[in-house]
Short mmCIF file of C-alpha atoms and ligand atoms in Angstrom, two decimals:
data_model
loop_
_atom_site.label_atom_id
_atom_site.label_comp_id
_atom_site.label_asym_id
_atom_site.label_seq_id
_atom_site.Cartn_x
_atom_site.Cartn_y
_atom_site.Cartn_z
CA MET A 1 -16.81 14.84 -21.13
CA ASN A 2 -19.03 13.94 -18.25
CA SER A 3 -19.62 17.27 -16.54
CA GLN A 4 -23.14 16.47 -15.34
CA ARG A 5 -22.24 13.62 -12.98
CA SER A 6 -21.07 14.14 -9.43
CA VAL A 7 -19.00 11.81 -7.27
CA VAL A 8 -18.09 11.82 -3.60
CA ILE A 9 -14.78 10.24 -2.60
CA CYS A 10 -14.94 8.95 0.99
CA GLY A 11 -11.39 9.10 2.36
CA GLY A 12 -8.52 11.32 1.25
CA GLY A 13 -5.53 8.98 1.34
CA ILE A 14 -3.45 8.21 -1.75
CA ILE A 15 -6.16 5.99 -3.27
CA GLY A 16 -8.81 8.68 -2.71
CA LEU A 17 -6.65 11.42 -4.22
CA CYS A 18 -5.66 9.37 -7.26
CA SER A 19 -9.30 8.37 -7.81
CA ALA A 20 -10.26 12.05 -7.59
CA TYR A 21 -7.62 12.90 -10.19
CA TYR A 22 -8.72 10.42 -12.86
CA LEU A 23 -12.41 11.15 -12.21
CA ALA A 24 -11.87 14.92 -12.50
CA ARG A 25 -9.93 14.32 -15.71
CA ALA A 26 -12.86 12.30 -17.04
CA GLY A 27 -15.17 15.26 -16.39
CA PHE A 28 -16.85 14.28 -13.10
CA ARG A 29 -17.64 16.89 -10.43
CA VAL A 30 -15.57 15.53 -7.56
CA THR A 31 -15.80 16.12 -3.80
CA VAL A 32 -13.38 14.51 -1.34
CA LEU A 33 -14.40 13.90 2.28
CA GLU A 34 -11.50 13.35 4.68
CA ARG A 35 -11.83 13.09 8.43
CA LYS A 36 -8.37 14.54 9.15
CA ALA A 37 -7.05 18.07 8.67
CA ASP A 38 -5.49 17.90 5.21
CA GLY A 39 -4.67 14.29 4.53
CA ALA A 40 -1.21 14.96 5.95
CA ASP A 41 -1.26 11.82 8.05
CA SER A 42 -2.59 9.22 5.65
CA CYS A 43 -0.86 5.84 5.36
CA ALA A 44 1.14 6.69 2.24
CA GLN A 45 2.85 9.65 3.90
CA GLY A 46 5.22 7.60 6.03
CA SER A 47 5.45 4.68 3.59
CA ALA A 48 8.61 3.49 1.88
CA GLY A 49 7.45 5.07 -1.38
CA TYR A 50 8.26 2.00 -3.50
CA ILE A 51 6.54 1.63 -6.83
CA SER A 52 6.95 -2.09 -7.06
CA PRO A 53 6.02 -4.22 -10.06
CA SER A 54 8.47 -6.69 -8.46
CA HIS A 55 6.00 -7.42 -5.65
CA VAL A 56 4.07 -10.04 -7.63
CA ILE A 57 3.62 -12.43 -4.70
CA PRO A 58 0.65 -11.55 -2.45
CA LEU A 59 0.98 -11.62 1.34
CA ALA A 60 -1.27 -14.70 1.34
CA SER A 61 1.24 -17.19 -0.10
CA PRO A 62 2.60 -20.68 0.69
CA GLY A 63 4.36 -20.90 4.04
CA MET A 64 2.68 -17.83 5.51
CA VAL A 65 0.27 -19.76 7.74
CA TRP A 66 3.10 -21.54 9.51
CA LYS A 67 5.22 -18.37 9.65
CA GLY A 68 2.25 -16.33 10.92
CA PHE A 69 1.56 -18.95 13.61
CA LYS A 70 5.22 -19.08 14.67
CA TRP A 71 5.59 -15.29 14.61
CA MET A 72 2.36 -14.84 16.60
CA PHE A 73 4.36 -15.65 19.71
CA SER A 74 7.08 -13.09 19.07
CA SER A 75 6.25 -9.40 19.03
CA ARG A 76 9.68 -8.83 17.44
CA SER A 77 8.92 -10.85 14.29
CA PRO A 78 8.47 -9.10 10.92
CA PHE A 79 4.81 -10.24 10.68
CA TYR A 80 3.00 -10.23 13.99
CA ILE A 81 -0.60 -11.11 14.69
CA GLN A 82 -1.55 -10.09 18.20
CA PRO A 83 -3.62 -13.02 19.48
CA ARG A 84 -7.10 -11.79 20.49
CA LEU A 85 -10.64 -13.12 20.52
CA ASP A 86 -12.29 -11.15 17.77
CA GLY A 87 -14.78 -12.68 15.31
CA GLU A 88 -13.65 -10.49 12.39
CA LEU A 89 -9.99 -11.35 13.00
CA LEU A 90 -10.77 -15.07 13.20
CA ARG A 91 -12.72 -14.95 9.94
CA TRP A 92 -9.98 -12.89 8.28
CA GLY A 93 -7.37 -15.42 9.50
CA TRP A 94 -9.40 -18.32 8.17
CA LEU A 95 -9.79 -16.65 4.75
CA PHE A 96 -6.09 -15.72 4.76
CA ALA A 97 -5.09 -19.34 5.46
CA ARG A 98 -7.32 -20.57 2.63
CA HIS A 99 -5.40 -18.35 0.18
CA CYS A 100 -1.89 -19.33 1.25
CA ASN A 101 -1.31 -21.68 -1.66
CA GLN A 102 0.47 -21.79 -5.00
CA ALA A 103 -2.74 -21.74 -7.04
CA HIS A 104 -3.72 -18.41 -5.48
CA VAL A 105 -0.25 -16.94 -6.11
CA ARG A 106 -0.51 -18.02 -9.79
CA ARG A 107 -3.91 -16.32 -10.14
CA ALA A 108 -3.05 -13.17 -8.20
CA ALA A 109 0.48 -12.46 -9.50
CA PRO A 110 -0.47 -11.25 -13.03
CA VAL A 111 -3.10 -8.91 -11.57
CA LEU A 112 -0.64 -7.43 -9.04
CA ARG A 113 1.93 -7.07 -11.82
CA ASP A 114 -0.49 -5.24 -14.10
CA LEU A 115 -1.76 -2.89 -11.38
CA CYS A 116 1.82 -1.98 -10.45
CA LEU A 117 3.14 -1.69 -14.00
CA VAL A 118 0.30 0.62 -15.02
CA GLY A 119 0.81 2.49 -11.73
CA ARG A 120 4.48 3.03 -12.58
CA LYS A 121 3.66 4.28 -16.08
CA LEU A 122 1.09 6.72 -14.67
CA PHE A 123 3.52 7.99 -12.01
CA VAL A 124 5.93 8.88 -14.82
CA GLU A 125 3.13 10.90 -16.46
CA LEU A 126 2.24 12.56 -13.14
CA ALA A 127 5.89 13.47 -12.56
CA ASP A 128 5.84 15.18 -15.92
CA ILE A 129 2.59 17.03 -15.17
CA THR A 130 3.76 18.23 -11.73
CA GLY A 131 7.29 19.17 -12.83
CA ASP A 132 8.86 16.28 -10.89
CA ALA A 133 7.33 17.59 -7.66
CA PHE A 134 7.67 14.26 -5.86
CA GLU A 135 11.21 13.14 -6.73
CA LEU A 136 10.32 10.08 -8.81
CA LYS A 137 13.37 7.86 -9.23
CA THR A 138 13.45 4.96 -11.66
CA GLU A 139 16.72 3.23 -10.69
CA GLY A 140 15.10 -0.02 -9.55
CA LEU A 141 15.00 -1.97 -6.30
CA MET A 142 17.48 -4.46 -4.84
CA ASN A 143 16.27 -7.23 -2.53
CA LEU A 144 19.35 -7.80 -0.36
CA CYS A 145 19.84 -11.32 0.98
CA LYS A 146 22.14 -11.70 3.95
CA THR A 147 22.50 -15.45 3.57
CA GLN A 148 23.09 -17.72 0.57
CA GLU A 149 20.05 -19.73 1.63
CA ALA A 150 17.81 -16.66 1.35
CA LEU A 151 19.38 -15.71 -1.99
CA ASP A 152 18.77 -19.20 -3.41
CA HIS A 153 15.21 -19.07 -2.15
CA GLU A 154 14.66 -15.63 -3.69
CA ALA A 155 16.25 -16.70 -6.98
CA GLY A 156 14.13 -19.83 -7.30
CA GLY A 157 10.94 -18.19 -6.03
CA LEU A 158 10.24 -14.50 -6.55
CA ALA A 159 12.91 -13.90 -9.23
CA ALA A 160 11.83 -16.93 -11.29
CA LEU A 161 8.16 -16.00 -11.10
CA ALA A 162 8.84 -12.33 -11.89
CA ASN A 163 10.92 -13.22 -14.95
CA GLU A 164 8.23 -15.63 -16.10
CA LEU A 165 5.70 -12.78 -15.85
CA GLY A 166 7.92 -10.41 -17.83
CA VAL A 167 9.18 -8.39 -14.82
CA GLU A 168 12.96 -8.53 -15.18
CA ALA A 169 14.78 -9.88 -12.10
CA ARG A 170 18.59 -10.20 -12.06
CA VAL A 171 20.24 -12.39 -9.45
CA LEU A 172 23.49 -10.73 -8.34
CA ASN A 173 26.41 -11.90 -6.22
CA ALA A 174 27.89 -9.79 -3.41
CA GLY A 175 30.34 -7.93 -5.67
CA GLN A 176 27.75 -7.13 -8.31
CA THR A 177 25.38 -5.92 -5.59
CA SER A 178 27.95 -3.53 -4.11
CA ALA A 179 28.87 -2.25 -7.55
CA LEU A 180 25.23 -1.32 -8.22
CA GLU A 181 24.87 0.62 -4.97
CA PRO A 182 28.05 2.58 -4.31
CA GLY A 183 26.43 4.83 -1.67
CA THR A 184 27.38 2.70 1.31
CA LYS A 185 29.10 -0.58 2.20
CA ILE A 186 26.83 -3.63 1.74
CA ASP A 187 27.47 -6.91 3.56
CA VAL A 188 25.31 -9.59 1.97
CA ALA A 189 25.50 -12.89 0.09
CA GLY A 190 23.85 -11.25 -2.91
CA SER A 191 20.64 -9.70 -4.12
CA VAL A 192 17.90 -9.75 -6.68
CA TYR A 193 17.73 -6.56 -8.70
CA PHE A 194 14.48 -5.39 -10.30
CA PRO A 195 15.35 -2.59 -12.75
CA ILE A 196 11.68 -1.70 -13.45
CA ASP A 197 10.92 -0.72 -9.84
CA ALA A 198 10.89 2.94 -8.86
CA HIS A 199 10.30 5.10 -5.82
CA LEU A 200 9.05 8.55 -4.86
CA THR A 201 8.86 10.88 -1.88
CA PRO A 202 5.32 10.45 -0.53
CA ARG A 203 5.37 13.60 1.63
CA LYS A 204 5.88 15.56 -1.58
CA PHE A 205 3.50 13.53 -3.73
CA MET A 206 0.41 14.02 -1.55
CA PRO A 207 0.55 17.86 -1.37
CA ALA A 208 1.52 18.10 -5.06
CA LEU A 209 -1.50 16.03 -6.08
CA THR A 210 -3.80 17.93 -3.71
CA SER A 211 -2.73 21.27 -5.29
CA LEU A 212 -3.27 19.85 -8.76
CA LEU A 213 -6.74 18.61 -7.78
CA LYS A 214 -7.69 22.03 -6.40
CA GLU A 215 -6.61 23.62 -9.68
CA MET A 216 -8.80 21.09 -11.49
CA GLY A 217 -11.81 22.18 -9.39
CA VAL A 218 -12.00 19.22 -6.97
CA LYS A 219 -13.68 20.24 -3.70
CA PHE A 220 -12.21 19.13 -0.38
CA HIS A 221 -14.04 18.82 2.94
CA TRP A 222 -11.26 18.29 5.50
CA ASN A 223 -12.07 17.39 9.11
CA THR A 224 -15.17 15.69 7.79
CA SER A 225 -16.12 12.16 8.83
CA VAL A 226 -18.43 9.81 6.97
CA TYR A 227 -20.69 8.07 9.48
CA GLY A 228 -23.59 6.59 7.50
CA TRP A 229 -25.56 6.33 4.30
CA HIS A 230 -29.03 6.87 2.99
CA ALA A 231 -29.73 3.88 0.77
CA GLU A 232 -32.83 3.52 -1.40
CA GLY A 233 -33.77 0.94 -4.02
CA GLY A 234 -30.32 -0.62 -4.33
CA ARG A 235 -28.57 2.73 -4.62
CA ILE A 236 -26.98 5.29 -2.30
CA ALA A 237 -29.02 8.49 -2.18
CA ALA A 238 -26.73 10.40 0.19
CA VAL A 239 -23.74 9.98 2.45
CA HIS A 240 -24.08 11.19 6.03
CA SER A 241 -21.07 13.20 7.07
CA THR A 242 -20.16 15.66 9.79
CA ALA A 243 -20.45 18.35 7.07
CA GLY A 244 -24.09 17.29 6.49
CA ASN A 245 -25.80 14.91 4.09
CA ILE A 246 -24.09 15.00 0.72
CA HIS A 247 -25.91 13.86 -2.43
CA ALA A 248 -24.12 12.67 -5.55
CA ASP A 249 -24.57 10.37 -8.50
CA GLU A 250 -21.67 8.14 -7.48
CA TYR A 251 -19.77 7.33 -4.27
CA VAL A 252 -16.30 5.82 -3.94
CA LEU A 253 -15.14 4.10 -0.75
CA THR A 254 -11.46 4.93 -0.20
CA GLY A 255 -11.27 4.72 3.59
CA GLY A 256 -8.22 2.42 3.77
CA SER A 257 -8.30 0.36 6.98
CA TRP A 258 -11.46 2.18 8.10
CA SER A 259 -13.45 1.12 5.02
CA PRO A 260 -15.36 -1.78 6.68
CA ALA A 261 -16.42 0.48 9.57
CA MET A 262 -17.50 3.18 7.11
CA LEU A 263 -19.91 0.69 5.52
CA GLU A 264 -21.83 0.27 8.76
CA GLY A 265 -25.57 0.21 8.19
CA LEU A 266 -25.28 -1.14 4.62
CA LYS A 267 -25.00 -4.82 5.64
CA ILE A 268 -21.86 -5.26 3.52
CA ARG A 269 -19.08 -7.50 4.74
CA LEU A 270 -15.61 -6.44 3.70
CA PRO A 271 -13.01 -8.54 5.56
CA MET A 272 -10.02 -6.36 6.31
CA GLN A 273 -7.39 -6.00 9.00
CA ALA A 274 -5.16 -3.01 9.69
CA GLY A 275 -1.51 -4.00 9.18
CA LYS A 276 0.51 -1.53 11.20
CA GLY A 277 3.94 -0.59 9.96
CA TYR A 278 6.56 1.84 11.16
CA SER A 279 9.12 4.08 9.53
CA LEU A 280 12.08 6.16 10.66
CA THR A 281 13.44 8.94 8.48
CA LEU A 282 16.99 10.22 8.77
CA ALA A 283 17.08 13.89 7.77
CA GLN A 284 20.83 13.88 7.28
CA PRO A 285 22.08 10.33 6.75
CA ARG A 286 25.84 9.83 6.94
CA PHE A 287 25.62 7.80 3.72
CA GLN A 288 23.09 8.18 0.96
CA LEU A 289 21.82 5.52 -1.47
CA THR A 290 21.05 5.77 -5.16
CA LYS A 291 18.26 3.20 -5.21
CA SER A 292 15.78 1.61 -2.85
CA LEU A 293 16.69 -1.58 -1.01
CA LEU A 294 14.77 -4.33 0.73
CA LEU A 295 16.58 -6.10 3.59
CA LYS A 296 14.95 -9.35 2.70
CA GLU A 297 15.16 -11.63 5.73
CA ARG A 298 14.17 -8.78 8.06
CA ARG A 299 11.55 -7.27 5.69
CA VAL A 300 12.92 -3.74 6.10
CA ALA A 301 12.60 -1.22 3.27
CA VAL A 302 15.26 1.47 2.78
CA THR A 303 14.45 4.37 0.48
CA PRO A 304 16.41 7.49 -0.42
CA MET A 305 14.01 10.46 -0.57
CA GLY A 306 15.80 13.59 -1.72
CA ASN A 307 18.47 14.17 0.93
CA GLN A 308 16.65 11.99 3.42
CA LEU A 309 16.80 8.26 3.97
CA ARG A 310 13.78 6.30 5.19
CA PHE A 311 13.73 2.87 6.87
CA GLY A 312 10.35 1.18 7.16
CA GLY A 313 8.81 -2.16 7.86
CA THR A 314 7.02 -4.67 10.06
CA MET A 315 3.45 -5.84 9.72
CA GLU A 316 1.51 -5.90 12.95
CA ILE A 317 -2.09 -7.08 12.95
CA SER A 318 -3.29 -5.66 16.24
CA GLY A 319 -6.49 -3.84 15.38
CA ILE A 320 -7.07 -0.17 14.59
CA ASN A 321 -4.85 1.76 16.95
CA GLU A 322 -1.92 4.10 16.61
CA ARG A 323 0.06 2.72 19.52
CA ILE A 324 3.80 2.60 18.83
CA ARG A 325 5.44 -0.55 20.17
CA PRO A 326 9.11 0.27 20.80
CA GLU A 327 10.20 -3.37 20.41
CA ARG A 328 8.87 -3.40 16.84
CA VAL A 329 10.61 -0.14 15.95
CA GLN A 330 13.78 -1.56 17.47
CA GLN A 331 13.48 -4.56 15.19
CA ILE A 332 13.87 -2.19 12.18
CA ILE A 333 16.86 -0.42 13.74
CA ASP A 334 18.56 -3.71 14.66
CA ALA A 335 18.24 -5.07 11.11
CA VAL A 336 20.07 -2.22 9.39
CA PRO A 337 23.75 -2.78 10.38
CA HIS A 338 23.51 -6.47 9.43
CA TYR A 339 23.18 -5.43 5.80
CA LEU A 340 24.58 -1.89 5.81
CA PRO A 341 27.45 -2.06 8.36
CA GLU A 342 28.34 1.62 8.10
CA PHE A 343 25.05 2.45 9.88
CA ASN A 344 24.54 1.90 13.60
CA ALA A 345 21.88 2.36 16.27
CA GLN A 346 23.23 5.86 17.05
CA ASP A 347 22.06 7.02 13.62
CA PHE A 348 18.50 6.56 14.84
CA SER A 349 18.77 8.14 18.27
CA GLY A 350 16.18 10.86 18.76
CA ILE A 351 14.33 9.97 15.54
CA GLU A 352 10.55 9.99 16.08
CA PRO A 353 9.01 6.78 14.67
CA TRP A 354 5.97 7.12 12.41
CA SER A 355 3.25 4.49 12.22
CA GLY A 356 0.58 3.81 9.64
CA LEU A 357 -2.14 1.24 9.01
CA ARG A 358 -2.08 -0.75 5.79
CA PRO A 359 -5.53 -1.94 4.72
CA VAL A 360 -4.99 -5.71 4.38
CA SER A 361 -7.53 -7.95 2.67
CA PRO A 362 -7.28 -11.69 3.44
CA ASP A 363 -6.19 -12.68 -0.08
CA GLY A 364 -3.69 -9.83 -0.52
CA LEU A 365 -5.69 -8.27 -3.36
CA PRO A 366 -7.50 -4.94 -3.28
CA TYR A 367 -11.26 -4.49 -3.40
CA LEU A 368 -12.04 -2.68 -6.60
CA GLY A 369 -15.45 -2.50 -8.25
CA ARG A 370 -19.11 -1.69 -7.71
CA PHE A 371 -20.96 -3.34 -4.82
CA ARG A 372 -23.69 -5.70 -5.98
CA GLY A 373 -26.30 -4.37 -3.53
CA HIS A 374 -25.55 -0.66 -4.03
CA ARG A 375 -24.76 -0.05 -7.66
CA ASN A 376 -23.52 3.53 -7.35
CA LEU A 377 -21.07 2.67 -4.55
CA THR A 378 -17.60 1.59 -5.71
CA ALA A 379 -14.90 0.09 -3.50
CA ALA A 380 -11.27 1.14 -3.92
CA CYS A 381 -9.51 -0.10 -0.80
CA GLY A 382 -7.54 -3.00 0.69
CA HIS A 383 -4.23 -2.40 -1.13
CA ALA A 384 -2.13 -3.64 1.80
CA MET A 385 1.61 -3.24 1.08
CA LEU A 386 1.10 -1.90 -2.44
CA GLY A 387 -1.23 1.06 -2.06
CA VAL A 388 1.32 3.58 -3.29
CA SER A 389 2.36 1.45 -6.27
CA MET A 390 -1.23 0.83 -7.32
CA ALA A 391 -2.77 4.22 -6.52
CA PRO A 392 -2.77 5.74 -10.02
CA SER A 393 -3.87 2.51 -11.73
CA THR A 394 -6.65 2.15 -9.14
CA GLY A 395 -7.72 5.74 -9.77
CA GLN A 396 -7.77 5.17 -13.51
CA LEU A 397 -9.80 1.96 -13.09
CA VAL A 398 -12.30 3.74 -10.81
CA SER A 399 -12.86 6.31 -13.55
CA GLU A 400 -13.30 3.53 -16.15
CA ILE A 401 -15.86 1.80 -13.90
CA LEU A 402 -17.84 4.99 -13.31
CA LEU A 403 -17.75 5.84 -17.01
CA GLY A 404 -19.18 2.38 -17.73
CA ARG A 405 -16.17 1.41 -19.85
CA LYS A 406 -14.61 -2.02 -19.97
CA PRO A 407 -11.83 -1.86 -17.34
CA SER A 408 -8.34 -1.91 -18.86
CA ILE A 409 -7.31 -4.58 -16.29
CA ASP A 410 -9.49 -7.62 -15.57
CA LEU A 411 -11.14 -6.93 -12.21
CA ALA A 412 -12.74 -10.36 -11.67
CA LEU A 413 -10.44 -11.26 -8.74
CA LEU A 414 -10.93 -7.85 -7.12
CA ASN A 415 -14.73 -8.02 -6.81
CA PRO A 416 -15.62 -6.34 -3.48
CA ASP A 417 -18.39 -8.91 -2.88
CA ARG A 418 -16.03 -11.90 -3.19
CA PHE A 419 -16.22 -12.76 0.52
CA ALA A 420 -19.85 -11.71 1.07
C1 FAD B 1 5.51 1.30 6.88
C2 FAD B 1 4.76 1.25 5.60
C3 FAD B 1 5.46 1.23 4.40
C4 FAD B 1 4.77 1.15 3.20
N1 FAD B 1 5.48 1.18 2.04
C5 FAD B 1 4.84 1.09 0.86
C6 FAD B 1 5.58 1.13 -0.35
O1 FAD B 1 6.80 1.28 -0.34
N2 FAD B 1 4.91 1.02 -1.53
C7 FAD B 1 3.56 0.83 -1.57
O2 FAD B 1 3.01 0.67 -2.66
N3 FAD B 1 2.82 0.84 -0.43
C8 FAD B 1 3.43 0.96 0.77
N4 FAD B 1 2.71 0.94 1.93
C9 FAD B 1 1.26 0.73 1.85
C10 FAD B 1 0.54 2.00 1.47
O3 FAD B 1 1.04 3.07 2.23
C11 FAD B 1 -0.98 1.82 1.70
O4 FAD B 1 -1.43 0.67 1.02
C12 FAD B 1 -1.74 3.01 1.16
O5 FAD B 1 -1.21 4.21 1.65
C13 FAD B 1 -3.22 2.89 1.53
O6 FAD B 1 -3.85 4.05 1.02
P1 FAD B 1 -5.40 4.29 1.22
O7 FAD B 1 -5.70 5.58 0.58
O8 FAD B 1 -6.15 3.07 0.80
O9 FAD B 1 -5.60 4.34 2.81
P2 FAD B 1 -5.28 5.51 3.86
O10 FAD B 1 -4.01 6.19 3.55
O11 FAD B 1 -5.42 4.92 5.21
O12 FAD B 1 -6.41 6.55 3.56
C14 FAD B 1 -7.71 6.40 4.05
C15 FAD B 1 -8.18 7.77 4.47
O13 FAD B 1 -9.55 7.67 4.89
C16 FAD B 1 -9.71 8.55 5.97
N5 FAD B 1 -10.89 8.13 6.74
C17 FAD B 1 -10.99 7.08 7.59
N6 FAD B 1 -12.22 7.02 8.11
C18 FAD B 1 -12.92 8.05 7.58
C19 FAD B 1 -14.25 8.50 7.73
N7 FAD B 1 -15.13 7.88 8.54
N8 FAD B 1 -14.64 9.60 7.04
C20 FAD B 1 -13.76 10.26 6.21
N9 FAD B 1 -12.48 9.87 6.04
C21 FAD B 1 -12.07 8.77 6.71
C22 FAD B 1 -8.41 8.42 6.76
O14 FAD B 1 -8.20 9.54 7.61
C23 FAD B 1 -7.39 8.31 5.65
O15 FAD B 1 -6.82 9.56 5.31
C24 FAD B 1 3.36 1.08 3.17
C25 FAD B 1 2.65 1.14 4.37
C26 FAD B 1 3.33 1.23 5.57
C27 FAD B 1 2.55 1.32 6.84
#
C-alpha cells in the first residue's frame, strides 16, 4: 500500500478517471480537478465506444499526407484540416508528415495493439466489478467495405498486419458479412471481421466509474480549472487552480486536447491538435445491430448501445472550438444508406449532433510518462481515436510509473519529451 502519497489528476475525462482508479487501487490519495460540472461532457461521452485492438495502424501512416492535402480542400472529406496560419499547426503538420511511413507503422503497431488488448482485458474486469453497468459487448467489429477495391486494400493492409501481430482478422464476402450481422440489411462487397474487438456505452461507463471512485475515497473538484503551476528545483510544488493552490506529491496531466495549454508557464512543448468528431444517437432505431460496424470508405462508426444506435465519425483539425459544421454532420448521415440501405436521412431528422475533440499527437501515439524537466509530473494524454480503448491500460501504466515499477508495456515510443 502507498497511503502516504498524494496525487492530483488534472482533467476528468476517461483517461483522468481511469488513472484515478488504478492510482486509488494502488493506495494513493487521489484528487481529480475537472473544469466542467461533472465530466458529463468529456470526449468519451459521445464517442463510438469501440474497444479496438484492431486499430493497429496509427493515423500517421503511408498515404495520409497526400490524402490530408487533397481533403484539405473539401470540408466534406472524412479527414479535414482547416487551412490556417498557425505556427503550432504547421509544426504539428510537419511532424505528422514525417511519421507517415511504413517504418513508423511497424514500430507503432505493436504498442497500439498492446495498449488496446490490455485495455480490453481491464474493461472485462471493470464490467465485473460494476455489475455490467456500462453494457460491455464482446461480439467484435466488422469493417464494412462498399467496394471490392477497398476490401482488397483492407485485406492486404490492415487485416494482414493485424493477423501478423496476433490480432485475428477474418476477410468475409458479402454473404458471410450479412450472416454475421442479421440486425439489418447490409449492401457491401465484404468486410474484415475482428472478433477480439468490443464496445461499451460511454454515457454509462463514465458515471459508473465516477461512483466507484467516490466509494474508493477519490475526491472530485468539479468546475475547477487548472491555470498554472508552482515549479521548484525540477519538481512541481503546487498546481494553481480556481479552487486554490493544491499541493501533492505527484501530478498527472490528463487534459485531453487542452493539455498543451495547461502546461503554460512550464516551457514544455507538447505538439497536439484537437481532432473534432461528431456523433448522432438514435434513441429508437428502426433496426438494431448486434455488433459494432465501421463504414470503411466513409470512416463512419456505428455502435449499438443498449436500445440506442450511435453513428459517429469525421476528423476535423480546426483548432479548439465546439462549432458544429452541418456539412460534416451531413457527411455521416449521407454515408449510412450506402452500406445499410434500410436506413435513410429521415431516421436522423431532429437528432441533435454531438461534437467532441480528440487529442491528436502528430505520430498517432499517446504521451505517457514523466516529464524530464518536472519529475513528479506525468503525461497521460494524446490518445486520439483510441482514448476509450486505451483508458484502463493507460491508467494502470500511470500507477506503475508513480509506484516506480517497470511498466508492463514498453513506453519508449510514448515519451512525452519526444518532440521537445
Ligand atoms: C466522434 C468520436 C468518436 C470516438 N470514438 C472512439 C472509439 O470508438 N473508441 C476509442 O477508443 N476512442 C474514441 N474516440 C476518442 C476518445 O473519445 C478520446 O481519445 C478520449 O475520450 C480522450 O479522453 P481524454 O480523457 O484524454 O480527454 P477529454 O475527454 O477531452 O478529457 C479532458 C478533460 O480535461 C478537462 N480540462 C480541460 N482543460 C482543463 C483545465 N484547464 N482544468 C481542468 N480540467 C480541464 C476537460 O473538461 C475534459 O473533461 C472518439 C472520439 C470522437 C470525437
